[in-house]
């Protein structure tokens, strides 16, 4: 886990890099932040479980099952916003 | 006031093993089709027939509830089953014994139901129930069995009769039952041409907030029976002609209108909805196209999967893709082995591997999204070496078709060969040896500590104790190839490898302990307990990932939270 709280751009890059490296479908270097990760298969059921674990370990957030929803995991942008909100809550 | 689940009929789905919790005398692992579906080793999925029964009887003014006891016990490990069953209130309880792995648990749960509700009628149904109907009458907790591939009307008649207060004599077709100490057999003459003439209501089957760890998927069954006679299948033409009292006609379709009605009930979920279409190989081209159009027009389905027997004509594939421009289409094909001769002996083998590969490429070019290929261990002439050659062939397929276009899977036909199938009925003729023939032997076998004792067959080419090691080696090797070709991540492959290594160690330890002392040492029992409790927290799927044990269509929707809470220790 990183020692400093990342900003939005750092978070997005970190998540982007993780997905490019680990997605089971071929992904180019940068994912469009609005691209639907679920429809494109960039996140499948296994990928969802794994990126959840990645966020928990990398950013030190705790994610409830209920929060692993399409609303939060739909795109790189919603994932970033979700992570930021969790970090904000954790810091408060 | 005491809270209850009250209905005219309560359908109860039992776990494969009752009671599976806190067991330290066996190792729960991957068995049979469990490897290919999103369930744990206790098989918490109930047959779709339960939903058809509920809809059919509701249309006739009868209230049916489905209590998924297996799912509730998984989700709530401290659930007091006796107490919960005390909260159920119905004059009839129906239990599914459709798939043989439920043979132990279903009969035990019938006993608990009878203990708490001695005046209620306990009736069974399903393929295995049909096969073993007469033998099942020996159990005092079972009052009746309704045989057949479609029991909607007979069951409706039974529930209506009992609701009216009738007891004793029942004029219910296909039912064998007890009238005092006498067993009455009403025969097996009800064989309707139209299957399950009702539409399942899927609209309330998924929670509003669906966790993405459990992507919503549902199943559609457009027909039952088969035109093919695969030797290992109790749903085959050969088996139906002997078990279901039918002769020339061995495929029974649902009306297209009912399928269309059913599709209109598909819910709009937050997450992509997938539909698995069972037995699509028995559907005509026009019916497939109509079905796909309706699925696509529903606007709520992301992907649909089809089971196909032969290499579907490219012209039909093109029509399928055109019929559903907004839906991803996947095809499931089961060659069973890479070896065409073995494939042919299983009832498949109507195409060679080069023909299949060319066809896959053409289908992908047409717009089919992907292919799932299923290979099985336990086929005639299949040795361990042949199994591993199938794995090597699977690797070559993944190399040729990158990006998840082709996903091969291999699993063992363990622990059971289906009663009623050709190889079970005529084993020697096909190189098989069957160890358990009656229901009680199968029930006892599931509780044996050594996994090979549960197996009800072996072949001339593979002895019983070769199956599990062969399956573990094949699955592990294939999983590692999948990691090499990017089908699963490097992290996942670590989990798969450690899980299979641990299962191999545990099953080996049990065998060695029994060979040496005829008993399990305390230290091994502790390890088994830890393993079993751990593995039950997974909804298996092909790759082991922890997933919520709820929110799937077959999880329990009937028992109120306050009742569950009052039954927890």
XYZ file of C-alpha atoms in Angstrom:
661
model
C 0.000 0.000 0.000
C 1.246 3.511 -0.886
C 2.031 5.898 1.961
C 0.567 9.042 0.408
C -3.042 9.581 -0.646
C -3.107 9.728 -4.464
C -4.940 12.455 -6.359
C -7.532 11.763 -9.066
C -5.038 11.679 -11.936
C -2.680 9.331 -10.086
C -5.558 7.072 -9.127
C -6.875 6.941 -12.662
C -3.418 6.151 -14.049
C -2.879 3.454 -11.478
C -6.221 1.813 -12.269
C -5.625 2.209 -15.996
C -2.230 0.527 -15.749
C -3.648 -2.286 -13.673
C -6.407 -2.965 -16.216
C -4.061 -2.798 -19.205
C -1.735 -5.264 -17.492
C -4.321 -7.666 -16.119
C -7.472 -7.608 -18.258
C -8.196 -10.861 -20.028
C -8.993 -8.950 -23.247
C -6.416 -6.989 -25.221
C -6.375 -3.357 -24.101
C -4.274 -0.586 -25.617
C -2.114 1.670 -23.435
C -4.809 4.118 -22.359
C -8.428 3.308 -21.674
C -11.033 5.975 -22.462
C -12.227 7.017 -18.981
C -15.858 6.859 -20.156
C -15.533 3.448 -21.873
C -17.888 0.839 -20.427
C -15.572 -1.712 -18.817
C -18.364 -4.236 -18.316
C -19.797 -4.161 -21.835
C -16.365 -4.374 -23.430
C -15.298 -7.268 -21.235
C -12.288 -5.362 -19.894
C -13.753 -6.270 -16.512
C -15.247 -9.753 -16.333
C -16.405 -11.480 -13.162
C -12.896 -12.598 -12.285
C -11.435 -9.194 -13.119
C -13.958 -7.510 -10.831
C -12.865 -9.643 -7.896
C -9.222 -8.982 -8.660
C -9.423 -5.209 -9.131
C -11.351 -5.017 -5.874
C -8.482 -6.728 -4.103
C -6.022 -4.482 -5.928
C -7.798 -1.312 -4.753
C -7.988 -2.592 -1.200
C -4.293 -3.403 -1.079
C -2.964 -0.527 -3.161
C -5.079 2.277 -1.693
C -5.911 0.838 1.726
C -9.661 1.121 1.310
C -12.246 -1.375 2.490
C -14.871 -2.245 -0.080
C -18.209 -3.798 0.892
C -19.900 -6.345 -1.372
C -22.784 -3.943 -1.925
C -20.401 -1.342 -3.294
C -19.136 -3.702 -6.019
C -21.891 -2.479 -8.316
C -22.217 -1.430 -11.950
C -22.625 2.144 -10.748
C -19.112 2.149 -9.281
C -17.342 -0.225 -11.680
C -18.851 0.850 -15.010
C -15.894 2.901 -16.287
C -12.439 4.046 -15.363
C -13.969 7.367 -14.338
C -16.599 5.853 -12.035
C -13.962 3.553 -10.536
C -11.673 6.524 -9.913
C -14.499 8.580 -8.383
C -15.487 5.648 -6.220
C -11.929 5.158 -4.977
C -11.522 8.864 -4.294
C -14.744 8.922 -2.302
C -13.586 5.919 -0.273
C -10.224 7.552 0.391
C -11.939 10.777 1.394
C -14.143 8.918 3.809
C -11.179 7.006 5.183
C -9.213 10.224 5.663
C -12.112 12.090 7.326
C -47.375 -14.461 16.329
C -45.101 -17.161 15.003
C -43.841 -16.228 11.550
C -44.208 -18.911 8.892
C -43.762 -19.619 5.218
C -47.222 -20.832 4.265
C -48.323 -22.154 0.879
C -50.414 -24.811 -0.820
C -47.150 -26.437 -1.888
C -43.631 -25.772 -0.650
C -40.830 -26.973 -2.918
C -37.641 -27.659 -0.985
C -34.193 -27.905 -2.531
C -31.861 -30.004 -0.396
C -28.067 -29.867 -0.337
C -26.229 -32.749 -2.004
C -25.057 -33.891 1.408
C -27.046 -33.382 4.582
C -25.558 -32.178 6.808
C -22.501 -30.931 4.909
C -21.492 -28.430 7.574
C -18.459 -28.889 9.781
C -17.530 -32.226 8.244
C -14.072 -33.525 9.048
C -14.418 -36.935 7.438
C -14.236 -36.098 3.720
C -12.699 -33.550 1.383
C -15.186 -31.455 -0.568
C -13.778 -30.668 -3.983
C -14.605 -30.271 -7.619
C -17.015 -32.814 -8.829
C -18.612 -33.323 -12.191
C -20.619 -30.462 -13.662
C -20.038 -28.381 -10.563
C -16.824 -27.352 -12.255
C -18.801 -25.787 -15.064
C -21.409 -23.890 -13.109
C -21.508 -21.236 -10.479
C -22.232 -23.460 -7.512
C -20.403 -24.961 -4.542
C -19.805 -28.715 -4.010
C -23.212 -29.028 -2.377
C -25.051 -28.162 -5.616
C -27.313 -25.383 -4.417
C -28.862 -24.828 -7.859
C -32.339 -26.288 -8.173
C -33.865 -27.505 -11.460
C -35.662 -24.926 -13.617
C -38.714 -27.163 -13.247
C -39.296 -25.656 -9.793
C -39.935 -22.266 -11.412
C -42.225 -23.816 -14.032
C -44.209 -25.538 -11.272
C -44.548 -22.277 -9.357
C -45.812 -20.369 -12.423
C -48.103 -23.153 -13.644
C -49.804 -23.637 -10.302
C -50.056 -19.873 -9.698
C -51.996 -19.542 -12.978
C -54.423 -22.090 -11.530
C -54.884 -20.297 -8.224
C -52.457 -22.341 -6.155
C -49.785 -20.742 -4.032
C -46.298 -22.270 -4.287
C -43.149 -21.245 -2.452
C -39.614 -22.431 -3.219
C -37.363 -22.810 -0.187
C -33.742 -23.306 -1.163
C -32.515 -25.001 1.978
C -29.093 -25.724 0.460
C -28.521 -22.074 -0.302
C -29.759 -20.935 3.110
C -27.467 -23.400 4.909
C -24.510 -22.151 2.902
C -25.219 -18.519 3.536
C -26.020 -19.044 7.212
C -23.697 -21.766 8.539
C -25.320 -21.694 12.008
C -28.849 -22.160 10.656
C -30.912 -24.548 12.768
C -32.548 -26.616 10.013
C -35.046 -28.296 12.346
C -36.217 -24.930 13.578
C -36.475 -23.511 10.068
C -38.481 -26.462 8.820
C -40.765 -25.981 11.804
C -41.580 -22.549 10.342
C -42.755 -24.037 7.041
C -46.458 -24.706 6.698
C -47.887 -26.630 3.752
C -50.041 -29.714 3.211
C -47.546 -30.882 0.552
C -43.795 -30.619 0.301
C -42.076 -31.286 -3.020
C -38.414 -32.246 -3.227
C -36.274 -32.441 -6.352
C -34.155 -35.493 -6.948
C -33.331 -34.660 -10.526
C -29.531 -34.952 -10.471
C -27.972 -37.947 -8.708
C -25.535 -35.956 -6.510
C -28.615 -34.924 -4.470
C -29.537 -38.507 -3.588
C -28.169 -38.425 -0.058
C -29.305 -34.957 1.006
C -32.762 -35.018 -0.556
C -33.890 -38.167 1.248
C -32.431 -36.935 4.561
C -34.238 -33.597 4.263
C -37.461 -35.474 3.497
C -36.932 -37.144 6.885
C -36.641 -33.806 8.666
C -39.780 -32.545 6.904
C -41.718 -35.650 7.883
C -40.564 -35.373 11.498
C -41.971 -31.862 11.808
C -44.950 -32.242 9.485
C -46.133 -35.866 9.799
C -49.510 -35.086 8.215
C -48.094 -33.359 5.163
C -47.548 -35.286 1.917
C -43.904 -35.491 0.828
C -43.553 -35.974 -2.929
C -40.460 -36.262 -5.133
C -39.867 -35.553 -8.835
C -37.077 -35.318 -11.396
C -35.108 -37.643 -13.681
C -33.428 -39.655 -10.907
C -36.742 -39.834 -9.013
C -38.340 -41.223 -12.165
C -35.656 -43.885 -12.480
C -35.748 -44.916 -8.808
C -39.469 -44.267 -8.138
C -40.260 -47.756 -6.879
C -37.162 -48.047 -4.717
C -37.898 -44.665 -3.160
C -41.093 -46.060 -1.663
C -38.940 -47.974 0.876
C -38.196 -44.715 2.720
C -40.897 -43.975 5.310
C -40.459 -40.222 4.855
C -41.392 -40.336 1.144
C -45.129 -40.507 0.409
C -45.024 -40.372 -3.367
C -43.020 -39.883 -6.542
C -44.380 -38.295 -9.705
C -42.503 -39.628 -12.720
C -41.871 -37.994 -16.068
C -40.237 -35.140 -17.914
C -43.183 -32.834 -17.314
C -45.063 -33.209 -14.036
C -46.887 -29.866 -14.034
C -50.414 -31.189 -14.539
C -50.115 -34.265 -12.278
C -48.614 -32.156 -9.490
C -51.291 -29.502 -9.934
C -53.923 -32.218 -9.604
C -52.293 -33.599 -6.455
C -52.051 -30.179 -4.806
C -55.687 -29.379 -5.717
C -56.888 -32.714 -4.345
C -55.023 -32.310 -1.068
C -56.152 -28.697 -0.724
C -59.727 -29.938 -0.997
C -59.004 -32.289 1.892
C -58.592 -35.498 -0.082
C -56.416 -38.158 1.531
C -55.727 -41.792 0.723
C -56.580 -42.591 -2.888
C -55.244 -40.242 -5.571
C -56.021 -40.505 -9.254
C -52.856 -38.613 -10.173
C -51.178 -39.822 -13.367
C -47.535 -40.948 -13.219
C -47.598 -41.100 -9.412
C -46.511 -44.018 -7.263
C -47.504 -43.469 -3.641
C -48.379 -44.969 -0.302
C -51.957 -45.480 0.840
C -51.546 -46.646 4.422
C -49.244 -49.637 4.145
C -50.037 -50.273 0.461
C -48.079 -48.952 -2.457
C -50.287 -47.739 -5.294
C -48.818 -47.326 -8.775
C -50.864 -45.147 -11.116
C -48.605 -46.035 -14.046
C -46.660 -43.695 -16.283
C -48.985 -42.816 -19.130
C -48.915 -39.015 -18.987
C -46.405 -37.993 -21.690
C -47.515 -34.595 -23.024
C -46.429 -33.504 -26.502
C -45.874 -29.933 -25.336
C -43.279 -29.400 -22.606
C -43.982 -27.171 -19.605
C -46.797 -25.106 -21.104
C -46.101 -22.062 -18.991
C -43.757 -19.071 -18.854
C -41.382 -18.633 -15.943
C -41.599 -15.214 -14.316
C -38.014 -13.958 -14.001
C -38.984 -10.432 -13.046
C -38.310 -10.758 -9.343
C -35.448 -13.234 -9.355
C -32.587 -10.798 -8.846
C -32.053 -8.237 -6.088
C -32.235 -4.588 -7.111
C -28.612 -3.961 -6.291
C -26.735 -6.778 -7.910
C -23.160 -7.274 -6.815
C -20.890 -7.501 -9.823
C -19.100 -10.383 -8.156
C -22.121 -12.367 -9.186
C -23.094 -11.190 -12.636
C -26.775 -11.990 -13.213
C -27.443 -14.918 -15.469
C -30.517 -16.954 -16.090
C -31.401 -20.068 -18.043
C -34.000 -20.886 -20.635
C -35.070 -24.443 -21.409
C -36.868 -24.532 -24.771
C -37.212 -28.337 -24.880
C -36.420 -31.583 -23.120
C -35.313 -35.022 -24.291
C -33.013 -35.474 -27.264
C -32.729 -36.900 -30.758
C -29.209 -38.155 -30.015
C -28.236 -41.184 -27.970
C -25.021 -40.202 -26.213
C -24.167 -43.214 -24.055
C -23.408 -41.285 -20.848
C -26.542 -39.120 -20.819
C -29.798 -39.940 -19.021
C -31.520 -37.256 -21.057
C -30.677 -39.033 -24.326
C -33.098 -40.570 -26.830
C -32.034 -44.064 -25.714
C -32.631 -43.242 -22.037
C -35.918 -41.421 -22.606
C -37.305 -44.380 -24.556
C -36.663 -46.603 -21.567
C -37.347 -44.253 -18.684
C -39.983 -41.816 -19.864
C -42.394 -44.219 -21.522
C -41.992 -42.650 -24.974
C -41.067 -44.276 -28.275
C -40.562 -42.425 -31.581
C -40.903 -38.887 -30.314
C -38.161 -38.176 -27.802
C -37.889 -34.381 -27.978
C -40.588 -32.251 -26.425
C -40.647 -28.535 -27.146
C -42.235 -25.660 -25.340
C -44.572 -23.470 -27.353
C -42.861 -20.464 -28.945
C -45.541 -18.221 -27.415
C -44.520 -19.329 -23.927
C -40.843 -18.678 -24.660
C -41.734 -15.201 -25.930
C -43.834 -14.543 -22.806
C -40.967 -15.713 -20.621
C -38.529 -13.354 -22.314
C -40.784 -10.372 -21.547
C -40.256 -11.111 -17.842
C -36.447 -10.795 -18.044
C -35.554 -8.058 -15.572
C -33.576 -4.940 -16.340
C -30.555 -5.262 -14.081
C -27.801 -2.817 -13.278
C -25.238 -5.336 -14.537
C -25.050 -7.103 -17.905
C -27.582 -9.930 -18.021
C -26.524 -13.244 -19.572
C -28.876 -15.962 -20.765
C -27.825 -19.593 -21.087
C -30.027 -21.467 -23.535
C -30.095 -25.139 -22.654
C -30.521 -27.842 -25.266
C -30.515 -25.374 -28.181
C -29.228 -28.207 -30.364
C -32.750 -29.593 -30.504
C -34.193 -26.331 -31.814
C -35.031 -25.721 -35.469
C -33.460 -22.768 -37.288
C -36.693 -20.698 -37.415
C -37.323 -21.215 -33.695
C -33.760 -20.206 -32.857
C -34.097 -17.051 -34.910
C -37.453 -16.128 -33.363
C -36.012 -16.717 -29.922
C -32.942 -14.595 -30.599
C -35.048 -11.761 -32.010
C -37.200 -11.756 -28.881
C -34.136 -11.803 -26.615
C -32.562 -8.935 -28.535
C -35.776 -6.899 -28.566
C -36.099 -7.283 -24.797
C -33.291 -4.742 -24.575
C -32.008 -6.127 -21.276
C -29.728 -8.978 -22.364
C -26.022 -8.517 -22.958
C -25.141 -12.027 -24.060
C -26.765 -15.317 -24.885
C -25.158 -18.773 -24.994
C -26.295 -21.761 -27.007
C -25.504 -25.435 -26.747
C -24.897 -26.882 -30.229
C -24.387 -30.514 -31.168
C -23.091 -30.211 -34.725
C -21.252 -27.517 -36.605
C -24.180 -25.196 -37.297
C -24.422 -24.121 -40.940
C -22.774 -20.749 -41.553
C -25.975 -19.492 -43.221
C -27.868 -20.089 -39.970
C -25.076 -18.515 -37.912
C -25.371 -15.434 -40.127
C -29.131 -15.330 -39.570
C -28.564 -15.648 -35.816
C -26.128 -12.750 -35.745
C -28.446 -10.606 -37.877
C -31.408 -11.455 -35.656
C -29.680 -10.136 -32.549
C -27.473 -7.181 -33.487
C -27.294 -5.914 -29.895
C -26.598 -9.247 -28.230
C -23.316 -11.134 -27.979
C -23.773 -14.735 -29.084
C -21.639 -17.524 -27.638
C -21.703 -21.168 -28.683
C -21.018 -24.170 -26.468
C -19.732 -27.254 -28.217
C -18.947 -30.569 -26.501
C -16.595 -32.717 -28.606
C -15.740 -34.549 -25.301
C -12.308 -35.509 -26.643
C -9.811 -34.247 -29.173
C -9.618 -37.857 -30.404
C -12.298 -38.196 -33.057
C -12.753 -41.920 -32.442
C -13.404 -41.327 -28.728
C -15.630 -38.414 -29.621
C -17.600 -40.645 -31.982
C -18.012 -43.325 -29.281
C -19.499 -40.727 -26.933
C -22.175 -39.946 -29.516
C -20.401 -36.881 -30.879
C -17.570 -37.002 -33.422
C -19.572 -35.759 -36.360
C -16.664 -33.476 -37.300
C -12.879 -33.584 -37.291
C -10.710 -31.085 -35.414
C -9.606 -29.273 -38.602
C -13.267 -29.018 -39.648
C -14.182 -27.614 -36.245
C -11.358 -25.073 -36.307
C -12.254 -23.863 -39.807
C -15.878 -23.587 -38.732
C -14.948 -21.607 -35.614
C -12.953 -19.177 -37.724
C -15.822 -18.735 -40.156
C -18.301 -18.273 -37.307
C -16.086 -15.644 -35.691
C -15.859 -13.844 -39.035
C -19.651 -13.922 -39.244
C -19.927 -12.304 -35.827
C -20.305 -15.082 -33.249
C -18.599 -13.668 -30.168
C -16.918 -16.747 -28.773
C -16.865 -20.476 -28.155
C -16.810 -22.661 -25.076
C -15.478 -26.156 -25.790
C -16.156 -28.920 -23.276
C -13.995 -31.997 -22.887
C -14.842 -34.816 -20.479
C -12.849 -37.484 -18.644
C -14.487 -40.912 -18.395
C -15.213 -41.705 -22.029
C -14.721 -45.045 -23.841
C -11.158 -45.831 -24.957
C -9.935 -42.753 -23.111
C -6.710 -43.241 -21.170
C -4.914 -40.718 -18.980
C -2.470 -40.152 -21.854
C -5.392 -39.357 -24.133
C -6.782 -36.921 -21.545
C -3.487 -35.062 -21.482
C -3.389 -35.005 -25.286
C -6.781 -33.290 -25.155
C -5.226 -30.671 -22.869
C -2.371 -30.159 -25.338
C -4.858 -29.788 -28.176
C -6.769 -27.230 -26.080
C -3.568 -25.209 -25.729
C -3.093 -25.223 -29.488
C -6.680 -24.001 -29.900
C -6.060 -21.086 -27.534
C -2.916 -20.226 -29.452
C -4.785 -20.211 -32.753
C -7.763 -18.227 -31.415
C -6.500 -15.467 -29.110
C -8.457 -12.984 -26.973
C -10.964 -15.270 -25.296
C -12.500 -16.326 -28.606
C -12.211 -20.005 -27.672
C -12.302 -21.227 -24.083
C -11.712 -24.963 -23.665
C -12.589 -26.662 -20.385
C -11.996 -30.197 -19.186
C -13.616 -31.955 -16.246
C -14.202 -35.459 -14.985
C -17.497 -37.272 -15.146
C -17.287 -37.951 -11.432
C -18.515 -39.318 -9.188
C -21.443 -40.755 -11.131
C -22.446 -42.197 -14.447
C -26.169 -41.399 -14.779
C -28.591 -44.242 -14.020
C -30.758 -44.806 -17.065
C -28.091 -43.959 -19.609
C -26.938 -46.629 -22.037
C -23.528 -47.228 -20.459
C -25.077 -47.610 -16.977
C -27.630 -50.098 -18.292
C -25.289 -52.041 -20.598
C -21.878 -51.427 -19.049
C -19.897 -54.432 -20.287
C -20.916 -53.819 -23.886
C -19.238 -50.408 -23.772
C -16.217 -51.185 -21.596
C -17.712 -49.930 -18.330
C -18.063 -51.491 -14.900
C -20.795 -50.164 -12.603
C -20.262 -50.439 -8.822
C -23.441 -48.939 -7.374
C -26.754 -49.742 -8.966
C -29.463 -48.922 -6.454
C -30.325 -45.619 -4.828
C -29.296 -46.600 -1.320
C -25.808 -47.646 -2.477
C -25.369 -44.288 -4.157
C -26.560 -42.493 -1.016
C -24.074 -44.362 1.154
C -21.254 -43.856 -1.329
C -21.462 -40.076 -1.057
C -20.491 -40.289 2.616
C -17.417 -42.472 2.074
C -14.216 -40.747 3.126
C -12.239 -42.061 0.166
C -13.452 -40.291 -2.958
C -12.975 -43.302 -5.218
C -15.569 -45.243 -3.206
C -18.147 -42.677 -4.253
C -17.507 -43.347 -7.939
C -20.153 -45.606 -9.374
C -18.148 -46.698 -12.409
C -14.806 -47.259 -14.026
C -13.819 -48.062 -17.586
C -11.588 -50.670 -19.190
C -9.214 -47.807 -19.918
C -9.234 -45.995 -16.550
C -9.606 -47.556 -13.099
C -11.552 -45.742 -10.374
C -8.498 -44.482 -8.559
C -7.089 -42.918 -11.728
C -9.960 -40.490 -12.264
C -9.367 -37.810 -9.659
C -5.576 -37.592 -10.151
C -6.160 -37.470 -13.904
C -8.789 -34.762 -13.531
C -6.638 -32.652 -11.219
C -3.632 -32.933 -13.526
C -5.692 -32.087 -16.609
C -7.447 -29.138 -14.962
C -4.241 -27.788 -13.519
C -2.295 -28.093 -16.767
C -5.087 -26.492 -18.754
C -5.465 -23.680 -16.208
C -1.750 -22.944 -16.530
C -2.046 -22.874 -20.321
C -4.947 -20.456 -19.875
C -2.657 -18.226 -17.848
C 0.025 -18.481 -20.552
C -2.490 -17.383 -23.168
C -3.948 -14.607 -21.009
C -7.305 -16.303 -20.340
C -6.758 -16.057 -16.591
C -4.438 -13.728 -14.744
C -1.172 -14.768 -13.138
C -2.657 -14.105 -9.726
C -5.636 -16.328 -10.374
C -3.460 -19.149 -11.536
C -1.654 -19.095 -8.215
C -5.005 -19.592 -6.450
C -5.989 -22.418 -8.803
C -2.643 -24.174 -8.414
C -2.609 -23.956 -4.649
C -6.242 -25.097 -4.426
C -5.660 -28.153 -6.616
C -2.375 -28.978 -4.855
C -4.157 -28.828 -1.503
C -7.025 -31.033 -2.692
C -4.499 -33.509 -4.081
C -2.711 -33.557 -0.735
C -5.931 -34.005 1.265
C -7.407 -36.782 -0.868
C -4.024 -38.537 -0.868
C -3.750 -38.196 2.917
C -7.206 -39.705 3.418
C -6.347 -42.671 1.191
C -3.039 -43.265 2.985
C -4.597 -42.967 6.459
C -7.304 -45.482 5.619
C -4.834 -47.872 4.025
C -2.632 -47.733 7.127
C -5.057 -47.476 10.082
C -8.567 -47.665 8.643
C -9.295 -44.293 10.233
C -8.461 -40.607 9.996
C -6.018 -39.102 12.523
C -7.181 -36.053 14.492
C -4.694 -33.740 12.797
C -6.016 -34.649 9.342
C -9.589 -34.209 10.533
C -8.740 -30.648 11.584
C -7.245 -29.948 8.161
C -10.312 -31.374 6.448
C -12.622 -29.258 8.564
C -10.699 -26.102 7.678
C -10.629 -26.998 3.987
C -14.345 -27.826 3.801
C -15.445 -24.669 5.568
C -13.178 -22.650 3.305
C -14.259 -24.202 0.028
C -17.926 -23.764 0.894
C -17.407 -20.012 0.909
C -16.695 -20.113 -2.826
C -19.260 -20.138 -5.568
C -16.995 -22.219 -7.734
C -17.272 -21.268 -11.399
C -14.445 -22.422 -13.645
C -11.871 -20.399 -11.759
C -12.171 -20.354 -8.007
C -13.006 -16.870 -6.820
C -14.886 -15.973 -3.696
C -18.320 -14.737 -4.702
C -21.436 -13.858 -2.724
C -23.513 -16.901 -1.868
C -26.670 -14.968 -2.733
C -28.230 -12.940 -5.513
C -28.267 -15.812 -7.997
C -31.630 -16.747 -9.488
C -31.743 -20.003 -7.563
C -30.900 -18.516 -4.174
C -33.676 -18.360 -1.625
C -36.398 -15.741 -2.056
C -39.061 -17.265 0.171
C -37.962 -17.290 3.798
C -38.366 -13.885 5.500
C -35.356 -12.372 7.254
C -37.004 -12.511 10.676
C -37.565 -16.264 10.306
C -33.943 -16.790 9.302
C -32.731 -14.663 12.193
C -34.817 -16.645 14.666
C -33.210 -19.867 13.393
C -29.574 -18.849 13.782
C -27.536 -20.131 16.702
